[in-house]
CSV table of N, CA, C and O and ligand atoms in Angstrom, one decimal:
chain,number,residue,atom,x,y,z
A,1,MET,N,36.2,96.2,10.8
A,1,MET,CA,35.3,95.9,9.6
A,1,MET,C,34.7,97.2,9.2
A,1,MET,O,34.1,98.0,10.0
A,2,ILE,N,34.7,97.4,7.9
A,2,ILE,CA,34.1,98.6,7.3
A,2,ILE,C,33.2,98.2,6.1
A,2,ILE,O,33.5,97.2,5.5
A,3,PHE,N,32.2,99.0,5.9
A,3,PHE,CA,31.3,98.7,4.8
A,3,PHE,C,31.4,99.7,3.7
A,3,PHE,O,31.4,100.9,4.0
A,4,LEU,N,31.4,99.3,2.5
A,4,LEU,CA,31.5,100.2,1.4
A,4,LEU,C,30.4,99.9,0.4
A,4,LEU,O,30.1,98.7,0.1
A,5,THR,N,29.7,100.9,-0.1
A,5,THR,CA,28.6,100.7,-1.0
A,5,THR,C,28.8,101.3,-2.4
A,5,THR,O,29.3,102.5,-2.4
A,6,ARG,N,28.6,100.6,-3.4
A,6,ARG,CA,28.6,101.1,-4.7
A,6,ARG,C,27.3,101.0,-5.4
A,6,ARG,O,26.6,100.0,-5.2
A,7,LYS,N,26.9,102.1,-6.1
A,7,LYS,CA,25.6,102.1,-6.8
A,7,LYS,C,25.7,101.9,-8.2
A,7,LYS,O,26.8,102.3,-8.8
A,8,ALA,N,24.7,101.3,-8.8
A,8,ALA,CA,24.6,101.2,-10.3
A,8,ALA,C,23.2,101.3,-10.7
A,8,ALA,O,22.3,101.2,-9.8
A,9,GLU,N,22.9,101.6,-11.9
A,9,GLU,CA,21.5,101.8,-12.4
A,9,GLU,C,21.3,100.9,-13.6
A,9,GLU,O,22.2,100.7,-14.4
A,10,PHE,N,20.1,100.4,-13.8
A,10,PHE,CA,19.7,99.7,-15.0
A,10,PHE,C,18.2,99.9,-15.2
A,10,PHE,O,17.4,100.2,-14.3
A,11,SER,N,17.8,99.9,-16.5
A,11,SER,CA,16.4,100.1,-16.8
A,11,SER,C,16.0,98.8,-17.5
A,11,SER,O,16.6,98.3,-18.4
A,12,SER,N,14.9,98.2,-17.0
A,12,SER,CA,14.4,96.9,-17.5
A,12,SER,C,12.9,96.9,-17.5
A,12,SER,O,12.2,97.6,-16.8
A,13,ALA,N,12.4,96.0,-18.4
A,13,ALA,CA,11.0,95.7,-18.4
A,13,ALA,C,10.7,94.4,-17.7
A,13,ALA,O,11.5,93.5,-17.6
A,14,HIS,N,9.4,94.3,-17.2
A,14,HIS,CA,9.0,93.0,-16.6
A,14,HIS,C,7.5,92.9,-16.5
A,14,HIS,O,6.8,93.9,-16.8
A,15,PHE,N,7.0,91.8,-16.2
A,15,PHE,CA,5.6,91.6,-15.8
A,15,PHE,C,5.6,90.5,-14.7
A,15,PHE,O,6.6,89.8,-14.6
A,16,TYR,N,4.5,90.5,-14.0
A,16,TYR,CA,4.4,89.5,-12.9
A,16,TYR,C,3.4,88.4,-13.4
A,16,TYR,O,2.3,88.8,-13.7
A,17,TRP,N,3.9,87.2,-13.3
A,17,TRP,CA,3.1,86.1,-13.8
A,17,TRP,C,3.5,84.8,-13.1
A,17,TRP,O,4.7,84.6,-13.0
A,18,ASN,N,2.6,84.0,-12.7
A,18,ASN,CA,2.9,82.7,-12.2
A,18,ASN,C,2.2,81.6,-13.1
A,18,ASN,O,0.9,81.6,-13.2
A,19,ASP,N,2.9,80.8,-13.8
A,19,ASP,CA,2.4,79.9,-14.8
A,19,ASP,C,1.5,78.8,-14.1
A,19,ASP,O,0.7,78.2,-14.8
A,20,GLN,N,1.6,78.7,-12.8
A,20,GLN,CA,0.8,77.7,-12.1
A,20,GLN,C,-0.6,78.2,-11.9
A,20,GLN,O,-1.5,77.4,-11.5
A,21,TRP,N,-0.8,79.5,-12.1
A,21,TRP,CA,-2.1,80.1,-11.8
A,21,TRP,C,-2.9,80.4,-13.1
A,21,TRP,O,-2.3,80.6,-14.2
A,22,SER,N,-4.2,80.5,-13.0
A,22,SER,CA,-5.0,80.9,-14.1
A,22,SER,C,-4.8,82.4,-14.4
A,22,SER,O,-4.2,83.1,-13.6
A,23,GLN,N,-5.3,82.8,-15.6
A,23,GLN,CA,-5.2,84.3,-15.9
A,23,GLN,C,-5.9,85.1,-14.8
A,23,GLN,O,-5.4,86.1,-14.4
A,24,GLU,N,-7.1,84.6,-14.4
A,24,GLU,CA,-7.9,85.3,-13.3
A,24,GLU,C,-7.1,85.5,-12.0
A,24,GLU,O,-7.1,86.5,-11.4
A,25,GLU,N,-6.4,84.3,-11.7
A,25,GLU,CA,-5.7,84.4,-10.4
A,25,GLU,C,-4.5,85.3,-10.5
A,25,GLU,O,-4.2,86.1,-9.6
A,26,ASN,N,-3.8,85.3,-11.7
A,26,ASN,CA,-2.7,86.2,-11.9
A,26,ASN,C,-3.1,87.6,-11.8
A,26,ASN,O,-2.5,88.5,-11.2
A,27,GLU,N,-4.3,87.9,-12.4
A,27,GLU,CA,-4.8,89.3,-12.4
A,27,GLU,C,-5.2,89.7,-11.0
A,27,GLU,O,-5.1,90.9,-10.6
A,28,ARG,N,-5.8,88.8,-10.3
A,28,ARG,CA,-6.2,89.1,-8.9
A,28,ARG,C,-5.0,89.4,-8.0
A,28,ARG,O,-5.1,90.4,-7.3
A,29,VAL,N,-4.0,88.6,-8.1
A,29,VAL,CA,-2.8,88.8,-7.2
A,29,VAL,C,-1.9,89.9,-7.7
A,29,VAL,O,-1.5,90.8,-6.9
A,30,PHE,N,-1.7,90.0,-9.0
A,30,PHE,CA,-0.7,91.0,-9.5
A,30,PHE,C,-1.3,92.2,-10.1
A,30,PHE,O,-0.5,93.2,-10.4
A,31,GLY,N,-2.6,92.3,-10.3
A,31,GLY,CA,-3.2,93.5,-10.8
A,31,GLY,C,-2.7,93.9,-12.2
A,31,GLY,O,-2.4,93.0,-13.0
A,32,LYS,N,-2.4,95.2,-12.3
A,32,LYS,CA,-1.9,95.7,-13.6
A,32,LYS,C,-0.5,95.1,-14.0
A,32,LYS,O,-0.2,95.0,-15.2
A,33,CYS,N,0.2,94.7,-13.0
A,33,CYS,CA,1.6,94.1,-13.3
A,33,CYS,C,1.5,92.8,-14.0
A,33,CYS,O,2.5,92.3,-14.5
A,34,ALA,N,0.3,92.2,-14.1
A,34,ALA,CA,0.2,90.9,-14.8
A,34,ALA,C,0.0,91.1,-16.3
A,34,ALA,O,0.0,90.1,-17.0
A,35,ASN,N,0.0,92.3,-16.8
A,35,ASN,CA,-0.1,92.6,-18.2
A,35,ASN,C,1.1,92.0,-18.9
A,35,ASN,O,2.3,92.5,-18.7
A,36,ARG,N,1.0,91.0,-19.7
A,36,ARG,CA,2.1,90.3,-20.2
A,36,ARG,C,2.9,91.1,-21.3
A,36,ARG,O,4.0,90.6,-21.7
A,37,ASN,N,2.4,92.2,-21.7
A,37,ASN,CA,3.3,93.1,-22.6
A,37,ASN,C,4.4,93.8,-21.7
A,37,ASN,O,5.3,94.3,-22.3
A,38,GLY,N,4.2,93.8,-20.4
A,38,GLY,CA,5.3,94.3,-19.6
A,38,GLY,C,5.2,95.8,-19.4
A,38,GLY,O,4.4,96.5,-20.1
A,39,HIS,N,6.0,96.3,-18.5
A,39,HIS,CA,6.2,97.7,-18.2
A,39,HIS,C,7.6,97.9,-17.7
A,39,HIS,O,8.2,96.9,-17.3
A,40,GLY,N,8.1,99.1,-17.7
A,40,GLY,CA,9.5,99.3,-17.3
A,40,GLY,C,9.7,100.1,-16.0
A,40,GLY,O,8.8,100.7,-15.5
A,41,HIS,N,10.9,99.9,-15.5
A,41,HIS,CA,11.4,100.6,-14.3
A,41,HIS,C,12.8,101.0,-14.5
A,41,HIS,O,13.6,100.3,-15.2
A,42,ASN,N,13.2,102.1,-13.8
A,42,ASN,CA,14.6,102.5,-13.7
A,42,ASN,C,15.0,102.1,-12.3
A,42,ASN,O,14.7,102.7,-11.3
A,43,TYR,N,15.8,101.0,-12.3
A,43,TYR,CA,16.2,100.4,-11.0
A,43,TYR,C,17.5,101.0,-10.6
A,43,TYR,O,18.4,101.3,-11.4
A,44,THR,N,17.6,101.1,-9.3
A,44,THR,CA,18.9,101.5,-8.7
A,44,THR,C,19.4,100.3,-7.8
A,44,THR,O,18.6,99.8,-7.0
A,45,LEU,N,20.6,99.9,-8.0
A,45,LEU,CA,21.2,98.8,-7.3
A,45,LEU,C,22.3,99.4,-6.4
A,45,LEU,O,23.1,100.3,-6.8
A,46,GLU,N,22.3,99.0,-5.1
A,46,GLU,CA,23.3,99.3,-4.2
A,46,GLU,C,23.9,98.0,-3.7
A,46,GLU,O,23.2,97.1,-3.1
A,47,VAL,N,25.2,97.9,-3.9
A,47,VAL,CA,25.9,96.7,-3.4
A,47,VAL,C,26.9,97.1,-2.3
A,47,VAL,O,27.8,97.9,-2.5
A,48,THR,N,26.8,96.5,-1.2
A,48,THR,CA,27.6,96.8,0.0
A,48,THR,C,28.5,95.6,0.2
A,48,THR,O,28.1,94.5,0.4
A,49,VAL,N,29.8,96.0,0.3
A,49,VAL,CA,30.8,94.9,0.7
A,49,VAL,C,31.4,95.3,2.0
A,49,VAL,O,31.4,96.4,2.5
A,50,ALA,N,31.9,94.3,2.7
A,50,ALA,CA,32.5,94.4,4.1
A,50,ALA,C,33.9,93.9,4.0
A,50,ALA,O,34.2,92.9,3.4
A,51,GLY,N,34.8,94.6,4.8
A,51,GLY,CA,36.1,94.1,4.8
A,51,GLY,C,37.0,95.0,5.7
A,51,GLY,O,36.5,95.9,6.4
A,52,GLU,N,38.3,94.7,5.6
A,52,GLU,CA,39.2,95.6,6.4
A,52,GLU,C,39.9,96.5,5.4
A,52,GLU,O,40.1,96.1,4.2
A,53,VAL,N,40.2,97.7,5.9
A,53,VAL,CA,40.9,98.7,5.0
A,53,VAL,C,42.3,98.2,4.8
A,53,VAL,O,43.1,98.0,5.8
A,54,ASP,N,42.8,98.2,3.6
A,54,ASP,CA,44.1,97.8,3.2
A,54,ASP,C,45.1,98.9,3.7
A,54,ASP,O,44.8,100.1,3.4
A,55,GLY,N,46.1,98.6,4.5
A,55,GLY,CA,47.0,99.6,5.1
A,55,GLY,C,47.7,100.4,4.1
A,55,GLY,O,48.1,101.5,4.4
A,56,THR,N,48.0,99.9,2.9
A,56,THR,CA,48.7,100.7,1.9
A,56,THR,C,47.8,101.5,0.9
A,56,THR,O,48.0,102.6,0.7
A,57,SER,N,46.8,100.8,0.4
A,57,SER,CA,45.9,101.5,-0.6
A,57,SER,C,44.8,102.3,0.1
A,57,SER,O,44.3,103.3,-0.4
A,58,GLY,N,44.5,102.0,1.4
A,58,GLY,CA,43.3,102.6,2.0
A,58,GLY,C,42.0,102.1,1.6
A,58,GLY,O,40.9,102.7,2.0
A,59,PHE,N,42.0,101.1,0.7
A,59,PHE,CA,40.7,100.6,0.2
A,59,PHE,C,40.3,99.3,0.9
A,59,PHE,O,41.1,98.6,1.4
A,60,VAL,N,39.0,99.1,0.9
A,60,VAL,CA,38.4,97.8,1.2
A,60,VAL,C,38.5,96.9,0.0
A,60,VAL,O,38.8,95.7,0.0
A,61,VAL,N,38.1,97.5,-1.1
A,61,VAL,CA,38.1,96.8,-2.4
A,61,VAL,C,38.4,97.9,-3.4
A,61,VAL,O,38.2,99.1,-3.3
A,62,ASP,N,39.0,97.5,-4.5
A,62,ASP,CA,39.3,98.4,-5.6
A,62,ASP,C,38.0,98.9,-6.2
A,62,ASP,O,37.3,98.1,-6.8
A,63,LEU,N,37.8,100.2,-6.2
A,63,LEU,CA,36.5,100.7,-6.6
A,63,LEU,C,36.2,100.5,-8.1
A,63,LEU,O,35.1,100.3,-8.5
A,64,LYS,N,37.3,100.7,-8.9
A,64,LYS,CA,37.2,100.5,-10.3
A,64,LYS,C,36.8,99.0,-10.6
A,64,LYS,O,36.0,98.7,-11.4
A,65,GLU,N,37.5,98.1,-9.9
A,65,GLU,CA,37.2,96.7,-10.1
A,65,GLU,C,35.8,96.4,-9.7
A,65,GLU,O,35.1,95.6,-10.4
A,66,LEU,N,35.3,96.9,-8.6
A,66,LEU,CA,33.9,96.7,-8.1
A,66,LEU,C,33.0,97.2,-9.2
A,66,LEU,O,32.0,96.5,-9.5
A,67,LYS,N,33.2,98.4,-9.7
A,67,LYS,CA,32.3,98.9,-10.7
A,67,LYS,C,32.3,98.0,-11.9
A,67,LYS,O,31.2,97.7,-12.5
A,68,ASP,N,33.5,97.5,-12.3
A,68,ASP,CA,33.5,96.7,-13.5
A,68,ASP,C,32.8,95.3,-13.3
A,68,ASP,O,32.1,94.8,-14.2
A,69,ILE,N,32.9,94.8,-12.0
A,69,ILE,CA,32.2,93.6,-11.7
A,69,ILE,C,30.7,93.8,-11.8
A,69,ILE,O,29.9,93.0,-12.3
A,70,LEU,N,30.2,94.9,-11.2
A,70,LEU,CA,28.7,95.2,-11.3
A,70,LEU,C,28.3,95.3,-12.7
A,70,LEU,O,27.2,94.8,-13.1
A,71,GLU,N,29.1,96.0,-13.5
A,71,GLU,CA,28.7,96.2,-14.9
A,71,GLU,C,28.7,94.9,-15.6
A,71,GLU,O,27.7,94.6,-16.3
A,72,ARG,N,29.7,94.1,-15.4
A,72,ARG,CA,29.8,92.8,-16.2
A,72,ARG,C,28.7,91.8,-15.7
A,72,ARG,O,28.1,91.1,-16.6
A,73,GLU,N,28.6,91.6,-14.4
A,73,GLU,CA,27.7,90.6,-13.9
A,73,GLU,C,26.2,90.9,-13.9
A,73,GLU,O,25.4,90.0,-13.9
A,74,VAL,N,25.9,92.2,-13.7
A,74,VAL,CA,24.5,92.6,-13.6
A,74,VAL,C,24.0,93.6,-14.6
A,74,VAL,O,23.1,93.3,-15.4
A,75,VAL,N,24.6,94.7,-14.7
A,75,VAL,CA,24.1,95.8,-15.5
A,75,VAL,C,24.0,95.4,-17.0
A,75,VAL,O,23.0,95.6,-17.7
A,76,SER,N,25.1,94.8,-17.5
A,76,SER,CA,25.1,94.4,-18.9
A,76,SER,C,24.1,93.3,-19.2
A,76,SER,O,23.7,93.1,-20.4
A,77,VAL,N,23.7,92.6,-18.2
A,77,VAL,CA,22.7,91.5,-18.4
A,77,VAL,C,21.3,92.0,-18.3
A,77,VAL,O,20.4,91.5,-19.0
A,78,TYR,N,21.1,93.0,-17.4
A,78,TYR,CA,19.7,93.4,-17.1
A,78,TYR,C,19.3,94.7,-17.9
A,78,TYR,O,18.1,94.9,-18.1
A,79,ASP,N,20.3,95.5,-18.2
A,79,ASP,CA,19.9,96.9,-18.7
A,79,ASP,C,19.3,96.8,-20.1
A,79,ASP,O,19.9,96.2,-21.0
A,80,HIS,N,18.2,97.5,-20.2
A,80,HIS,CA,17.5,97.5,-21.5
A,80,HIS,C,17.1,96.1,-22.0
A,80,HIS,O,17.1,95.8,-23.2
A,81,ARG,N,16.7,95.3,-21.0
A,81,ARG,CA,16.3,93.9,-21.3
A,81,ARG,C,14.9,93.7,-20.7
A,81,ARG,O,14.5,94.4,-19.7
A,82,HIS,N,14.2,92.8,-21.3
A,82,HIS,CA,12.9,92.4,-20.7
A,82,HIS,C,13.3,91.2,-19.8
A,82,HIS,O,13.7,90.1,-20.2
A,83,LEU,N,13.2,91.4,-18.5
A,83,LEU,CA,13.7,90.4,-17.5
A,83,LEU,C,13.0,89.1,-17.7
A,83,LEU,O,13.7,88.0,-17.7
A,84,ASN,N,11.7,89.0,-17.9
A,84,ASN,CA,11.0,87.7,-18.0
A,84,ASN,C,11.5,87.0,-19.3
A,84,ASN,O,11.5,85.7,-19.3
A,85,LEU,N,11.7,87.7,-20.3
A,85,LEU,CA,12.0,87.1,-21.6
A,85,LEU,C,13.4,86.9,-22.0
A,85,LEU,O,13.8,86.1,-22.8
A,86,GLU,N,14.3,87.7,-21.4
A,86,GLU,CA,15.7,87.7,-21.8
A,86,GLU,C,16.7,87.3,-20.7
A,86,GLU,O,17.9,87.2,-21.1
A,87,VAL,N,16.3,87.2,-19.5
A,87,VAL,CA,17.3,86.9,-18.4
A,87,VAL,C,16.9,85.5,-17.8
A,87,VAL,O,15.8,85.3,-17.3
A,88,PRO,N,17.8,84.6,-17.9
A,88,PRO,CA,17.5,83.2,-17.6
A,88,PRO,C,16.9,83.0,-16.2
A,88,PRO,O,15.9,82.2,-16.1
A,89,GLU,N,17.4,83.7,-15.2
A,89,GLU,CA,16.8,83.4,-13.8
A,89,GLU,C,15.4,83.8,-13.7
A,89,GLU,O,14.7,83.4,-12.7
A,90,PHE,N,14.8,84.6,-14.6
A,90,PHE,CA,13.4,85.0,-14.5
A,90,PHE,C,12.5,84.3,-15.5
A,90,PHE,O,11.4,84.7,-15.6
A,91,GLU,N,13.0,83.3,-16.1
A,91,GLU,CA,12.1,82.5,-17.0
A,91,GLU,C,11.0,81.8,-16.2
A,91,GLU,O,9.9,81.7,-16.6
A,92,THR,N,11.4,81.4,-14.9
A,92,THR,CA,10.3,80.7,-14.1
A,92,THR,C,10.2,81.4,-12.8
A,92,THR,O,9.4,81.0,-12.0
A,93,THR,N,10.9,82.5,-12.5
A,93,THR,CA,10.8,83.2,-11.2
A,93,THR,C,10.3,84.6,-11.5
A,93,THR,O,10.7,85.3,-12.4
A,94,VAL,N,9.3,85.0,-10.7
A,94,VAL,CA,8.6,86.3,-10.9
A,94,VAL,C,9.6,87.4,-10.6
A,94,VAL,O,10.2,87.4,-9.5
A,95,PRO,N,9.9,88.3,-11.6
A,95,PRO,CA,10.9,89.3,-11.3
A,95,PRO,C,10.5,90.5,-10.5
A,95,PRO,O,10.4,91.6,-10.9
A,96,THR,N,10.1,90.2,-9.2
A,96,THR,CA,9.8,91.2,-8.2
A,96,THR,C,11.1,91.8,-7.8
A,96,THR,O,12.2,91.3,-8.0
A,97,THR,N,10.9,92.9,-7.0
A,97,THR,CA,12.1,93.6,-6.5
A,97,THR,C,12.9,92.6,-5.6
A,97,THR,O,14.1,92.6,-5.6
A,98,GLU,N,12.1,91.9,-4.8
A,98,GLU,CA,12.7,90.9,-3.9
A,98,GLU,C,13.5,89.9,-4.6
A,98,GLU,O,14.7,89.6,-4.3
A,99,ASN,N,12.9,89.3,-5.7
A,99,ASN,CA,13.6,88.3,-6.4
A,99,ASN,C,14.8,88.8,-7.2
A,99,ASN,O,15.8,88.1,-7.4
A,100,ILE,N,14.7,90.1,-7.6
A,100,ILE,CA,15.9,90.7,-8.3
A,100,ILE,C,17.0,90.8,-7.4
A,100,ILE,O,18.2,90.6,-7.7
A,101,ALA,N,16.7,91.2,-6.1
A,101,ALA,CA,17.8,91.4,-5.1
A,101,ALA,C,18.5,90.0,-4.9
A,101,ALA,O,19.7,90.0,-4.8
A,102,ILE,N,17.7,89.0,-4.8
A,102,ILE,CA,18.3,87.6,-4.6
A,102,ILE,C,19.1,87.2,-5.8
A,102,ILE,O,20.2,86.7,-5.7
A,103,ALA,N,18.6,87.5,-7.0
A,103,ALA,CA,19.3,87.1,-8.2
A,103,ALA,C,20.6,87.9,-8.4
A,103,ALA,O,21.6,87.3,-8.8
A,104,VAL,N,20.6,89.2,-8.0
A,104,VAL,CA,21.9,90.0,-8.1
A,104,VAL,C,22.9,89.4,-7.1
A,104,VAL,O,24.1,89.2,-7.4
A,105,TRP,N,22.4,89.0,-5.9
A,105,TRP,CA,23.3,88.4,-4.9
A,105,TRP,C,24.0,87.2,-5.5
A,105,TRP,O,25.2,87.0,-5.4
A,106,ARG,N,23.2,86.3,-6.1
A,106,ARG,CA,23.7,85.1,-6.7
A,106,ARG,C,24.7,85.3,-7.8
A,106,ARG,O,25.7,84.6,-8.0
A,107,ARG,N,24.5,86.4,-8.6
A,107,ARG,CA,25.4,86.8,-9.6
A,107,ARG,C,26.7,87.3,-9.1
A,107,ARG,O,27.8,87.1,-9.7
A,108,LEU,N,26.7,87.9,-7.9
A,108,LEU,CA,27.9,88.6,-7.4
A,108,LEU,C,28.7,87.7,-6.4
A,108,LEU,O,29.9,87.9,-6.2
A,109,GLU,N,28.0,86.8,-5.8
A,109,GLU,CA,28.6,86.0,-4.7
A,109,GLU,C,29.8,85.3,-5.2
A,109,GLU,O,29.8,84.6,-6.3
A,110,GLY,N,30.9,85.5,-4.5
A,110,GLY,CA,32.2,84.9,-4.9
A,110,GLY,C,33.0,85.6,-6.0
A,110,GLY,O,34.1,85.2,-6.3
A,111,LYS,N,32.4,86.7,-6.5
A,111,LYS,CA,33.1,87.4,-7.6
A,111,LYS,C,33.9,88.6,-7.1
A,111,LYS,O,34.6,89.2,-7.9
A,112,ILE,N,33.7,89.0,-5.9
A,112,ILE,CA,34.4,90.2,-5.4
A,112,ILE,C,35.6,89.9,-4.6
A,112,ILE,O,35.5,89.3,-3.5
A,113,PRO,N,36.8,90.1,-5.1
A,113,PRO,CA,38.0,89.7,-4.4
A,113,PRO,C,38.2,90.6,-3.2
A,113,PRO,O,37.9,91.8,-3.2
A,114,ALA,N,38.8,90.0,-2.2
A,114,ALA,CA,39.3,90.7,-1.0
A,114,ALA,C,38.1,91.0,0.0
A,114,ALA,O,38.4,91.0,1.2
A,115,ALA,N,37.0,91.4,-0.5
A,115,ALA,CA,35.9,91.8,0.4
A,115,ALA,C,34.7,90.8,0.4
A,115,ALA,O,34.6,90.0,-0.5
A,116,LYS,N,33.9,90.9,1.4
A,116,LYS,CA,32.8,90.0,1.6
A,116,LYS,C,31.5,90.7,1.1
A,116,LYS,O,31.3,91.9,1.5
A,117,LEU,N,30.7,90.1,0.3
A,117,LEU,CA,29.4,90.7,-0.1
A,117,LEU,C,28.5,90.7,1.2
A,117,LEU,O,28.3,89.7,1.8
A,118,HIS,N,28.0,91.9,1.5
A,118,HIS,CA,27.3,92.1,2.7
A,118,HIS,C,25.8,92.3,2.5
A,118,HIS,O,25.0,91.7,3.1
A,119,ARG,N,25.5,93.2,1.5
A,119,ARG,CA,24.1,93.5,1.2
A,119,ARG,C,23.9,93.8,-0.2
A,119,ARG,O,24.7,94.6,-0.8
A,120,VAL,N,22.8,93.4,-0.8
A,120,VAL,CA,22.3,93.8,-2.1
A,120,VAL,C,21.0,94.6,-1.9
A,120,VAL,O,20.0,94.0,-1.3
A,121,ARG,N,20.9,95.8,-2.3
A,121,ARG,CA,19.7,96.6,-2.2
A,121,ARG,C,19.2,97.0,-3.6
A,121,ARG,O,20.0,97.5,-4.3
A,122,VAL,N,18.0,96.7,-3.9
A,122,VAL,CA,17.5,97.0,-5.2
A,122,VAL,C,16.3,98.0,-5.0
A,122,VAL,O,15.3,97.6,-4.3
A,123,TYR,N,16.4,99.1,-5.6
A,123,TYR,CA,15.2,100.1,-5.6
A,123,TYR,C,14.5,99.9,-6.9
A,123,TYR,O,15.1,100.0,-8.0
A,124,GLU,N,13.2,99.6,-6.8
A,124,GLU,CA,12.4,99.6,-8.0
A,124,GLU,C,11.9,101.1,-8.3
A,124,GLU,O,11.8,101.5,-9.5
A,125,MET,N,11.7,101.8,-7.3
A,125,MET,CA,11.4,103.2,-7.4
A,125,MET,C,11.8,103.9,-6.1
A,125,MET,O,12.3,103.1,-5.2
A,126,ALA,N,11.8,105.2,-6.0
A,126,ALA,CA,12.4,105.9,-4.8
A,126,ALA,C,11.8,105.4,-3.5
A,126,ALA,O,12.5,105.4,-2.5
A,127,ASP,N,10.5,105.0,-3.5
A,127,ASP,CA,9.9,104.6,-2.2
A,127,ASP,C,9.7,103.1,-2.0
A,127,ASP,O,9.0,102.7,-1.2
A,128,LEU,N,10.4,102.3,-2.8
A,128,LEU,CA,10.3,100.9,-2.7
A,128,LEU,C,11.7,100.2,-3.0
A,128,LEU,O,12.2,100.4,-4.1
A,129,PHE,N,12.2,99.5,-2.0
A,129,PHE,CA,13.4,98.7,-2.2
A,129,PHE,C,13.4,97.4,-1.4
A,129,PHE,O,12.6,97.3,-0.5
A,130,ALA,N,14.2,96.5,-1.9
A,130,ALA,CA,14.4,95.2,-1.1
A,130,ALA,C,15.8,95.0,-0.8
A,130,ALA,O,16.7,95.4,-1.6
A,131,ASP,N,16.1,94.5,0.4
A,131,ASP,CA,17.4,94.2,0.8
A,131,ASP,C,17.6,92.7,0.9
A,131,ASP,O,16.7,92.0,1.4
A,132,TYR,N,18.8,92.2,0.5
A,132,TYR,CA,19.1,90.8,0.7
A,132,TYR,C,20.5,90.7,1.3
A,132,TYR,O,21.4,91.3,0.8
A,133,TYR,N,20.6,89.8,2.3
A,133,TYR,CA,21.9,89.6,3.0
A,133,TYR,C,22.4,88.2,2.8
A,133,TYR,O,23.2,87.7,3.6
A,134,GLY,N,21.9,87.5,1.8
A,134,GLY,CA,22.3,86.1,1.6
A,134,GLY,C,21.4,85.3,2.6
A,134,GLY,O,20.6,85.8,3.3
A,135,GLU,N,21.7,84.0,2.6
A,135,GLU,CA,21.0,83.1,3.5
A,135,GLU,C,21.5,83.3,4.9
A,135,GLU,O,22.7,83.1,5.2
A,136,LEU,N,20.7,83.8,5.8
A,136,LEU,CA,21.2,84.0,7.2
A,136,LEU,C,21.0,82.8,8.0
A,136,LEU,O,20.2,82.0,7.8
B,201,ZN,ZN1,6.9,96.7,-12.3
């Protein structure tokens, strides 16, 4: 078994808000991130797949194909978008780094031929990232 990681980047806006809570509660829990006008991040996505090296190609997965899948399933949907307002999975789910990692996993699950999705890592900034390994 070998692990291969491909990176991608996207820039998105978001805010943190829970409709079940009052404005005061949202501001208490989320601080400045509760500003409903939103703010932006340059996210870095790392997708790790696991599999066996193909004896003829030397690949676990076709790198061009993996890049195209990340572009199609994630980057084209999230890049230069307001996550809360334009991406369906964040209409009711707070777009935290943790929830973005889970959402990316759900978008990619079952879409990568030959290899198994192993880990989704999302960096919101250089010193903050979330890892998701699916339901363990
Ligand atoms: Zn933020």
